[in-house]
């Protein structure tokens, strides 16, 4: 797309990684050092202050031309807050802006410019020497011996002309890389570009923090930690002097005859489940568990990102995942801790707790709430959402989509009984909920027998949350731990309820897993594995259409890769290979992108056991991997009577950004993953539709947390019921989807 492509280099006393771009631009010491740009694909041009804004830029912007940049918010905010008021540059409207990082992310390409250039194999690549030059010119240098140690000093360009020229060369290369990447990428659709503009407005509005309470809470936490350190010293006889000494704690616990390999959260939680744990050990690791709460770090991040008006801006990242879903950056509003289920949030729904927090007295909290509920760091964690509040004279109006992924999955896969059940429950909430219905299928009973208070309902809940994407015992175990559900006591109940066919399937699956030495067999004992496996079998039997969709999607993607240019329809999506990508066109018309798709041929192999024998159970392996392993004597490739390989079903692999490492790497697109991508992408499209509906109706959106939309409105404006109905208005492409939402209104943010 033609337009102005531009990149700036700046200097500032503000650490942008710690405080974010909005606080960075608010500093009076932030200033531009240079710019490189090109217009309509022309040659690279340069600007340096104190030169006036180049005439061609002035003409382009005043004519309403497009201004494109990588991570455009940086360039836009610099332009709007510094270049226009201080340097006389023409006013730049948000509507004129485009972001090549957003374009890349929408195609599931790396967001970082250097990684993007490498992924696209561009002829021009980001200059890796840039970081040295940024450190030299963009951040303050240390004072010299004869200078005021409290002063602010910079490496001046005139003192280092050669390096400064290299710095501008680096800026030039960035523009060339951005432009080359832009030519290779598919631009955002008009709908998605408009959504990106809304995303920028949401980030500009910001979310307001109760800074007085947050500052008091940080001081209160320090006092509480000091008391916990004292209690730890007393409990361990002085062996562990601070809660922040996990190694010493592990040594002390082991000296008490208890096996403990680390003080990690998961291991502490597991130890606390043992009924025969010595009282002194239980107390010591409980102290460590409380002291390790991250609520204070979260509050510190809130304060670091809050602007002068107390608002955190720039907290949401557009198209952060390959599915198009947002994430949160900086203050990480998407991973706020859940309040303790034992107590709910009744104790923090008034300002009482915040009044007590401002008193900064841990003993007062214990007195008011009791020894268990009144643990300071736990209370702060419970209350973390409450530190977000509306501005003076305003309320938060918030609504959360109810079970949106389950609704989308049932609708997409044509699991008709479940779609009907969702509509029925929405019309009459007294009917058995989906957790009871799932549990009834697992336990071979009816919802009349399995009441709302039946403990088996929790099994239905965990299965609904863990098994939808082709998960097995491992996925069920992980979700069960989140809900403090133990698998061992579950075994006799599910085993008794299962028929012979389900028992035989579970036993066979366990035997095969042991023979293959699957890692899950070291995490679960036999009874725990069988319990989880029987639950899985029962859930899949109750959801035949969803289970079938996994295989249909896998086959459809394979067929599309084997036949480039041919559209393959699977349920409500279309697969197509074109321009080096496997595209999955969603019901909304938006596409998911999978880079450089390939077919990975697989063969059946036998694996050599530790005793030198060959495994009884065969498994699949990629041909190249199997051939290499066979040369080393680790596997034997199975062959037919003619001596040819016994091929297994081939799989599709593609390149994408690893959500953990952020690296561009190849992965296997199996059916459950394809289904998960589609369901989460559709849920994202519904969230986007809800955000647009809210904005158009006068509910300014200030944020969104997963499937929840937060709006801040003047007190007296709007209605929760209207807001719920508004965001659930379905676009034409989603006709028949059972979408509902539950909302509330109030001063402080909370989890309903």
PDB file of N, CA and C in Angstrom, residues 629-696:
ATOM      1  N   UNK A 629      16.749 -42.483  13.329  1.00  0.00           N
ATOM      2  CA  UNK A 629      16.706 -43.275  14.557  1.00  0.00           C
ATOM      3  C   UNK A 629      17.003 -44.747  14.279  1.00  0.00           C
ATOM      4  N   UNK A 630      16.559 -45.237  13.101  1.00  0.00           N
ATOM      5  CA  UNK A 630      16.813 -46.635  12.754  1.00  0.00           C
ATOM      6  C   UNK A 630      18.304 -46.880  12.541  1.00  0.00           C
ATOM      7  N   UNK A 631      18.999 -45.909  11.944  1.00  0.00           N
ATOM      8  CA  UNK A 631      20.447 -46.049  11.747  1.00  0.00           C
ATOM      9  C   UNK A 631      21.182 -46.177  13.070  1.00  0.00           C
ATOM     10  N   UNK A 632      20.623 -45.533  14.104  1.00  0.00           N
ATOM     11  CA  UNK A 632      21.251 -45.587  15.435  1.00  0.00           C
ATOM     12  C   UNK A 632      20.745 -46.768  16.261  1.00  0.00           C
ATOM     13  N   UNK A 633      19.852 -47.569  15.656  1.00  0.00           N
ATOM     14  CA  UNK A 633      19.365 -48.757  16.341  1.00  0.00           C
ATOM     15  C   UNK A 633      18.301 -48.495  17.385  1.00  0.00           C
ATOM     16  N   UNK A 634      17.701 -47.301  17.370  1.00  0.00           N
ATOM     17  CA  UNK A 634      16.716 -46.952  18.401  1.00  0.00           C
ATOM     18  C   UNK A 634      15.309 -47.408  18.036  1.00  0.00           C
ATOM     19  N   UNK A 635      15.014 -47.473  16.738  1.00  0.00           N
ATOM     20  CA  UNK A 635      13.690 -47.916  16.294  1.00  0.00           C
ATOM     21  C   UNK A 635      13.854 -48.867  15.122  1.00  0.00           C
ATOM     22  N   UNK A 636      12.802 -49.592  14.842  1.00  0.00           N
ATOM     23  CA  UNK A 636      12.744 -50.442  13.646  1.00  0.00           C
ATOM     24  C   UNK A 636      11.518 -50.014  12.851  1.00  0.00           C
ATOM     25  N   UNK A 637      11.754 -49.569  11.613  1.00  0.00           N
ATOM     26  CA  UNK A 637      10.638 -49.141  10.772  1.00  0.00           C
ATOM     27  C   UNK A 637       9.888 -50.375  10.291  1.00  0.00           C
ATOM     28  N   UNK A 638       8.592 -50.367  10.469  1.00  0.00           N
ATOM     29  CA  UNK A 638       7.771 -51.509  10.053  1.00  0.00           C
ATOM     30  C   UNK A 638       7.576 -51.472   8.540  1.00  0.00           C
ATOM     31  N   UNK A 639       7.648 -52.656   7.933  1.00  0.00           N
ATOM     32  CA  UNK A 639       7.540 -52.779   6.479  1.00  0.00           C
ATOM     33  C   UNK A 639       6.490 -53.819   6.119  1.00  0.00           C
ATOM     34  N   UNK A 640       5.951 -53.681   4.902  1.00  0.00           N
ATOM     35  CA  UNK A 640       4.968 -54.669   4.439  1.00  0.00           C
ATOM     36  C   UNK A 640       5.691 -55.847   3.791  1.00  0.00           C
ATOM     37  N   UNK A 641       4.925 -56.760   3.238  1.00  0.00           N
ATOM     38  CA  UNK A 641       5.518 -57.979   2.661  1.00  0.00           C
ATOM     39  C   UNK A 641       6.459 -57.679   1.512  1.00  0.00           C
ATOM     40  N   UNK A 642       6.258 -56.527   0.855  1.00  0.00           N
ATOM     41  CA  UNK A 642       7.122 -56.163  -0.273  1.00  0.00           C
ATOM     42  C   UNK A 642       8.378 -55.431   0.178  1.00  0.00           C
ATOM     43  N   UNK A 643       8.483 -55.184   1.464  1.00  0.00           N
ATOM     44  CA  UNK A 643       9.651 -54.490   1.982  1.00  0.00           C
ATOM     45  C   UNK A 643       9.521 -52.981   1.995  1.00  0.00           C
ATOM     46  N   UNK A 644       8.359 -52.495   1.540  1.00  0.00           N
ATOM     47  CA  UNK A 644       8.141 -51.049   1.556  1.00  0.00           C
ATOM     48  C   UNK A 644       7.709 -50.596   2.949  1.00  0.00           C
ATOM     49  N   UNK A 645       7.948 -49.321   3.217  1.00  0.00           N
ATOM     50  CA  UNK A 645       7.540 -48.771   4.508  1.00  0.00           C
ATOM     51  C   UNK A 645       6.044 -48.956   4.722  1.00  0.00           C
ATOM     52  N   UNK A 646       5.712 -49.227   5.961  1.00  0.00           N
ATOM     53  CA  UNK A 646       4.303 -49.267   6.354  1.00  0.00           C
ATOM     54  C   UNK A 646       3.926 -47.853   6.800  1.00  0.00           C
ATOM     55  N   UNK A 647       3.398 -47.084   5.854  1.00  0.00           N
ATOM     56  CA  UNK A 647       3.128 -45.671   6.121  1.00  0.00           C
ATOM     57  C   UNK A 647       1.895 -45.484   7.005  1.00  0.00           C
ATOM     58  N   UNK A 648       1.979 -44.517   7.902  1.00  0.00           N
ATOM     59  CA  UNK A 648       0.830 -44.092   8.697  1.00  0.00           C
ATOM     60  C   UNK A 648       0.226 -42.855   8.030  1.00  0.00           C
ATOM     61  N   UNK A 649      -0.847 -42.358   8.592  1.00  0.00           N
ATOM     62  CA  UNK A 649      -1.483 -41.171   8.038  1.00  0.00           C
ATOM     63  C   UNK A 649      -0.522 -39.990   8.160  1.00  0.00           C
ATOM     64  N   UNK A 650      -0.339 -39.265   7.065  1.00  0.00           N
ATOM     65  CA  UNK A 650       0.553 -38.105   7.085  1.00  0.00           C
ATOM     66  C   UNK A 650      -0.095 -36.958   7.849  1.00  0.00           C
ATOM     67  N   UNK A 651       0.741 -36.021   8.320  1.00  0.00           N
ATOM     68  CA  UNK A 651       0.240 -34.876   9.079  1.00  0.00           C
ATOM     69  C   UNK A 651       0.677 -33.580   8.402  1.00  0.00           C
ATOM     70  N   UNK A 652      -0.007 -32.505   8.756  1.00  0.00           N
ATOM     71  CA  UNK A 652       0.341 -31.176   8.253  1.00  0.00           C
ATOM     72  C   UNK A 652       1.211 -30.475   9.286  1.00  0.00           C
ATOM     73  N   UNK A 653       2.300 -29.867   8.823  1.00  0.00           N
ATOM     74  CA  UNK A 653       3.103 -29.005   9.691  1.00  0.00           C
ATOM     75  C   UNK A 653       3.153 -27.612   9.068  1.00  0.00           C
ATOM     76  N   UNK A 654       3.393 -26.626   9.907  1.00  0.00           N
ATOM     77  CA  UNK A 654       3.449 -25.244   9.426  1.00  0.00           C
ATOM     78  C   UNK A 654       4.346 -24.436  10.346  1.00  0.00           C
ATOM     79  N   UNK A 655       4.682 -23.234   9.902  1.00  0.00           N
ATOM     80  CA  UNK A 655       5.485 -22.328  10.716  1.00  0.00           C
ATOM     81  C   UNK A 655       4.571 -21.346  11.434  1.00  0.00           C
ATOM     82  N   UNK A 656       4.904 -21.077  12.680  1.00  0.00           N
ATOM     83  CA  UNK A 656       4.146 -20.113  13.465  1.00  0.00           C
ATOM     84  C   UNK A 656       4.978 -19.623  14.629  1.00  0.00           C
ATOM     85  N   UNK A 657       4.450 -18.658  15.363  1.00  0.00           N
ATOM     86  CA  UNK A 657       5.155 -18.087  16.511  1.00  0.00           C
ATOM     87  C   UNK A 657       4.806 -18.906  17.747  1.00  0.00           C
ATOM     88  N   UNK A 658       5.822 -19.488  18.375  1.00  0.00           N
ATOM     89  CA  UNK A 658       5.626 -20.233  19.614  1.00  0.00           C
ATOM     90  C   UNK A 658       5.145 -19.267  20.691  1.00  0.00           C
ATOM     91  N   UNK A 659       3.998 -19.564  21.319  1.00  0.00           N
ATOM     92  CA  UNK A 659       3.395 -18.636  22.277  1.00  0.00           C
ATOM     93  C   UNK A 659       4.236 -18.446  23.524  1.00  0.00           C
ATOM     94  N   UNK A 660       5.140 -19.378  23.806  1.00  0.00           N
ATOM     95  CA  UNK A 660       5.983 -19.286  25.000  1.00  0.00           C
ATOM     96  C   UNK A 660       7.325 -18.636  24.668  1.00  0.00           C
ATOM     97  N   UNK A 661       8.011 -19.191  23.663  1.00  0.00           N
ATOM     98  CA  UNK A 661       9.353 -18.698  23.333  1.00  0.00           C
ATOM     99  C   UNK A 661       9.333 -17.501  22.387  1.00  0.00           C
ATOM    100  N   UNK A 662       8.191 -17.277  21.713  1.00  0.00           N
ATOM    101  CA  UNK A 662       8.029 -16.221  20.703  1.00  0.00           C
ATOM    102  C   UNK A 662       8.907 -16.451  19.477  1.00  0.00           C
ATOM    103  N   UNK A 663       9.414 -17.680  19.343  1.00  0.00           N
ATOM    104  CA  UNK A 663      10.244 -18.025  18.191  1.00  0.00           C
ATOM    105  C   UNK A 663       9.374 -18.501  17.031  1.00  0.00           C
ATOM    106  N   UNK A 664       9.866 -18.246  15.820  1.00  0.00           N
ATOM    107  CA  UNK A 664       9.202 -18.683  14.588  1.00  0.00           C
ATOM    108  C   UNK A 664       9.649 -20.109  14.328  1.00  0.00           C
ATOM    109  N   UNK A 665       8.754 -21.071  14.522  1.00  0.00           N
ATOM    110  CA  UNK A 665       9.171 -22.467  14.422  1.00  0.00           C
ATOM    111  C   UNK A 665       8.053 -23.339  13.865  1.00  0.00           C
ATOM    112  N   UNK A 666       8.452 -24.537  13.459  1.00  0.00           N
ATOM    113  CA  UNK A 666       7.505 -25.454  12.823  1.00  0.00           C
ATOM    114  C   UNK A 666       6.777 -26.275  13.890  1.00  0.00           C
ATOM    115  N   UNK A 667       5.487 -26.531  13.641  1.00  0.00           N
ATOM    116  CA  UNK A 667       4.676 -27.304  14.568  1.00  0.00           C
ATOM    117  C   UNK A 667       3.700 -28.165  13.776  1.00  0.00           C
ATOM    118  N   UNK A 668       3.143 -29.161  14.448  1.00  0.00           N
ATOM    119  CA  UNK A 668       2.175 -30.040  13.815  1.00  0.00           C
ATOM    120  C   UNK A 668       0.759 -29.523  14.022  1.00  0.00           C
ATOM    121  N   UNK A 669      -0.011 -29.463  12.941  1.00  0.00           N
ATOM    122  CA  UNK A 669      -1.392 -28.970  13.015  1.00  0.00           C
ATOM    123  C   UNK A 669      -2.331 -30.172  13.118  1.00  0.00           C
ATOM    124  N   UNK A 670      -2.435 -30.737  14.320  1.00  0.00           N
ATOM    125  CA  UNK A 670      -3.337 -31.869  14.510  1.00  0.00           C
ATOM    126  C   UNK A 670      -4.767 -31.358  14.693  1.00  0.00           C
ATOM    127  N   UNK A 671      -5.735 -32.270  14.647  1.00  0.00           N
ATOM    128  CA  UNK A 671      -7.134 -31.882  14.636  1.00  0.00           C
ATOM    129  C   UNK A 671      -7.581 -31.074  15.834  1.00  0.00           C
ATOM    130  N   UNK A 672      -7.166 -31.485  17.038  1.00  0.00           N
ATOM    131  CA  UNK A 672      -7.569 -30.764  18.236  1.00  0.00           C
ATOM    132  C   UNK A 672      -7.047 -29.344  18.259  1.00  0.00           C
ATOM    133  N   UNK A 673      -5.823 -29.154  17.767  1.00  0.00           N
ATOM    134  CA  UNK A 673      -5.255 -27.809  17.717  1.00  0.00           C
ATOM    135  C   UNK A 673      -5.973 -26.948  16.689  1.00  0.00           C
ATOM    136  N   UNK A 674      -6.264 -27.526  15.527  1.00  0.00           N
ATOM    137  CA  UNK A 674      -7.005 -26.783  14.502  1.00  0.00           C
ATOM    138  C   UNK A 674      -8.372 -26.358  15.036  1.00  0.00           C
ATOM    139  N   UNK A 675      -9.027 -27.259  15.756  1.00  0.00           N
ATOM    140  CA  UNK A 675     -10.341 -26.960  16.339  1.00  0.00           C
ATOM    141  C   UNK A 675     -10.220 -25.849  17.379  1.00  0.00           C
ATOM    142  N   UNK A 676      -9.218 -25.942  18.227  1.00  0.00           N
ATOM    143  CA  UNK A 676      -8.998 -24.909  19.253  1.00  0.00           C
ATOM    144  C   UNK A 676      -8.754 -23.546  18.608  1.00  0.00           C
ATOM    145  N   UNK A 677      -7.893 -23.510  17.581  1.00  0.00           N
ATOM    146  CA  UNK A 677      -7.614 -22.256  16.879  1.00  0.00           C
ATOM    147  C   UNK A 677      -8.891 -21.640  16.331  1.00  0.00           C
ATOM    148  N   UNK A 678      -9.711 -22.458  15.699  1.00  0.00           N
ATOM    149  CA  UNK A 678     -10.941 -21.958  15.077  1.00  0.00           C
ATOM    150  C   UNK A 678     -11.921 -21.461  16.130  1.00  0.00           C
ATOM    151  N   UNK A 679     -12.117 -22.249  17.182  1.00  0.00           N
ATOM    152  CA  UNK A 679     -13.068 -21.862  18.234  1.00  0.00           C
ATOM    153  C   UNK A 679     -12.629 -20.561  18.895  1.00  0.00           C
ATOM    154  N   UNK A 680     -11.351 -20.462  19.237  1.00  0.00           N
ATOM    155  CA  UNK A 680     -10.878 -19.242  19.899  1.00  0.00           C
ATOM    156  C   UNK A 680     -10.897 -18.054  18.945  1.00  0.00           C
ATOM    157  N   UNK A 681     -10.667 -18.301  17.671  1.00  0.00           N
ATOM    158  CA  UNK A 681     -10.727 -17.215  16.691  1.00  0.00           C
ATOM    159  C   UNK A 681     -12.160 -16.714  16.519  1.00  0.00           C
ATOM    160  N   UNK A 682     -13.122 -17.617  16.490  1.00  0.00           N
ATOM    161  CA  UNK A 682     -14.524 -17.205  16.379  1.00  0.00           C
ATOM    162  C   UNK A 682     -14.939 -16.449  17.638  1.00  0.00           C
ATOM    163  N   UNK A 683     -14.512 -16.938  18.800  1.00  0.00           N
ATOM    164  CA  UNK A 683     -14.816 -16.234  20.056  1.00  0.00           C
ATOM    165  C   UNK A 683     -14.226 -14.833  20.026  1.00  0.00           C
ATOM    166  N   UNK A 684     -13.036 -14.703  19.466  1.00  0.00           N
ATOM    167  CA  UNK A 684     -12.421 -13.377  19.340  1.00  0.00           C
ATOM    168  C   UNK A 684     -13.242 -12.488  18.416  1.00  0.00           C
ATOM    169  N   UNK A 685     -13.734 -13.057  17.310  1.00  0.00           N
ATOM    170  CA  UNK A 685     -14.539 -12.260  16.381  1.00  0.00           C
ATOM    171  C   UNK A 685     -15.844 -11.799  17.024  1.00  0.00           C
ATOM    172  N   UNK A 686     -16.403 -12.630  17.894  1.00  0.00           N
ATOM    173  CA  UNK A 686     -17.611 -12.227  18.621  1.00  0.00           C
ATOM    174  C   UNK A 686     -17.295 -11.131  19.635  1.00  0.00           C
ATOM    175  N   UNK A 687     -16.141 -11.250  20.300  1.00  0.00           N
ATOM    176  CA  UNK A 687     -15.710 -10.193  21.226  1.00  0.00           C
ATOM    177  C   UNK A 687     -15.509  -8.885  20.473  1.00  0.00           C
ATOM    178  N   UNK A 688     -14.871  -8.954  19.302  1.00  0.00           N
ATOM    179  CA  UNK A 688     -14.653  -7.754  18.489  1.00  0.00           C
ATOM    180  C   UNK A 688     -15.987  -7.141  18.078  1.00  0.00           C
ATOM    181  N   UNK A 689     -16.935  -7.996  17.710  1.00  0.00           N
ATOM    182  CA  UNK A 689     -18.265  -7.509  17.344  1.00  0.00           C
ATOM    183  C   UNK A 689     -18.923  -6.809  18.535  1.00  0.00           C
ATOM    184  N   UNK A 690     -18.779  -7.393  19.727  1.00  0.00           N
ATOM    185  CA  UNK A 690     -19.336  -6.790  20.929  1.00  0.00           C
ATOM    186  C   UNK A 690     -18.702  -5.453  21.253  1.00  0.00           C
ATOM    187  N   UNK A 691     -17.386  -5.367  21.088  1.00  0.00           N
ATOM    188  CA  UNK A 691     -16.681  -4.103  21.333  1.00  0.00           C
ATOM    189  C   UNK A 691     -17.179  -3.030  20.379  1.00  0.00           C
ATOM    190  N   UNK A 692     -17.320  -3.397  19.106  1.00  0.00           N
ATOM    191  CA  UNK A 692     -17.807  -2.417  18.123  1.00  0.00           C
ATOM    192  C   UNK A 692     -19.233  -1.982  18.434  1.00  0.00           C
ATOM    193  N   UNK A 693     -20.069  -2.927  18.843  1.00  0.00           N
ATOM    194  CA  UNK A 693     -21.449  -2.587  19.197  1.00  0.00           C
ATOM    195  C   UNK A 693     -21.478  -1.639  20.389  1.00  0.00           C
ATOM    196  N   UNK A 694     -20.657  -1.919  21.403  1.00  0.00           N
ATOM    197  CA  UNK A 694     -20.614  -1.079  22.600  1.00  0.00           C
ATOM    198  C   UNK A 694     -20.164   0.332  22.249  1.00  0.00           C
ATOM    199  N   UNK A 695     -19.108   0.424  21.453  1.00  0.00           N
ATOM    200  CA  UNK A 695     -18.590   1.737  21.057  1.00  0.00           C
ATOM    201  C   UNK A 695     -19.655   2.543  20.308  1.00  0.00           C
ATOM    202  N   UNK A 696     -20.329   1.888  19.376  1.00  0.00           N
ATOM    203  CA  UNK A 696     -21.319   2.586  18.556  1.00  0.00           C
ATOM    204  C   UNK A 696     -22.504   3.067  19.381  1.00  0.00           C
TER     205      UNK A 696
END
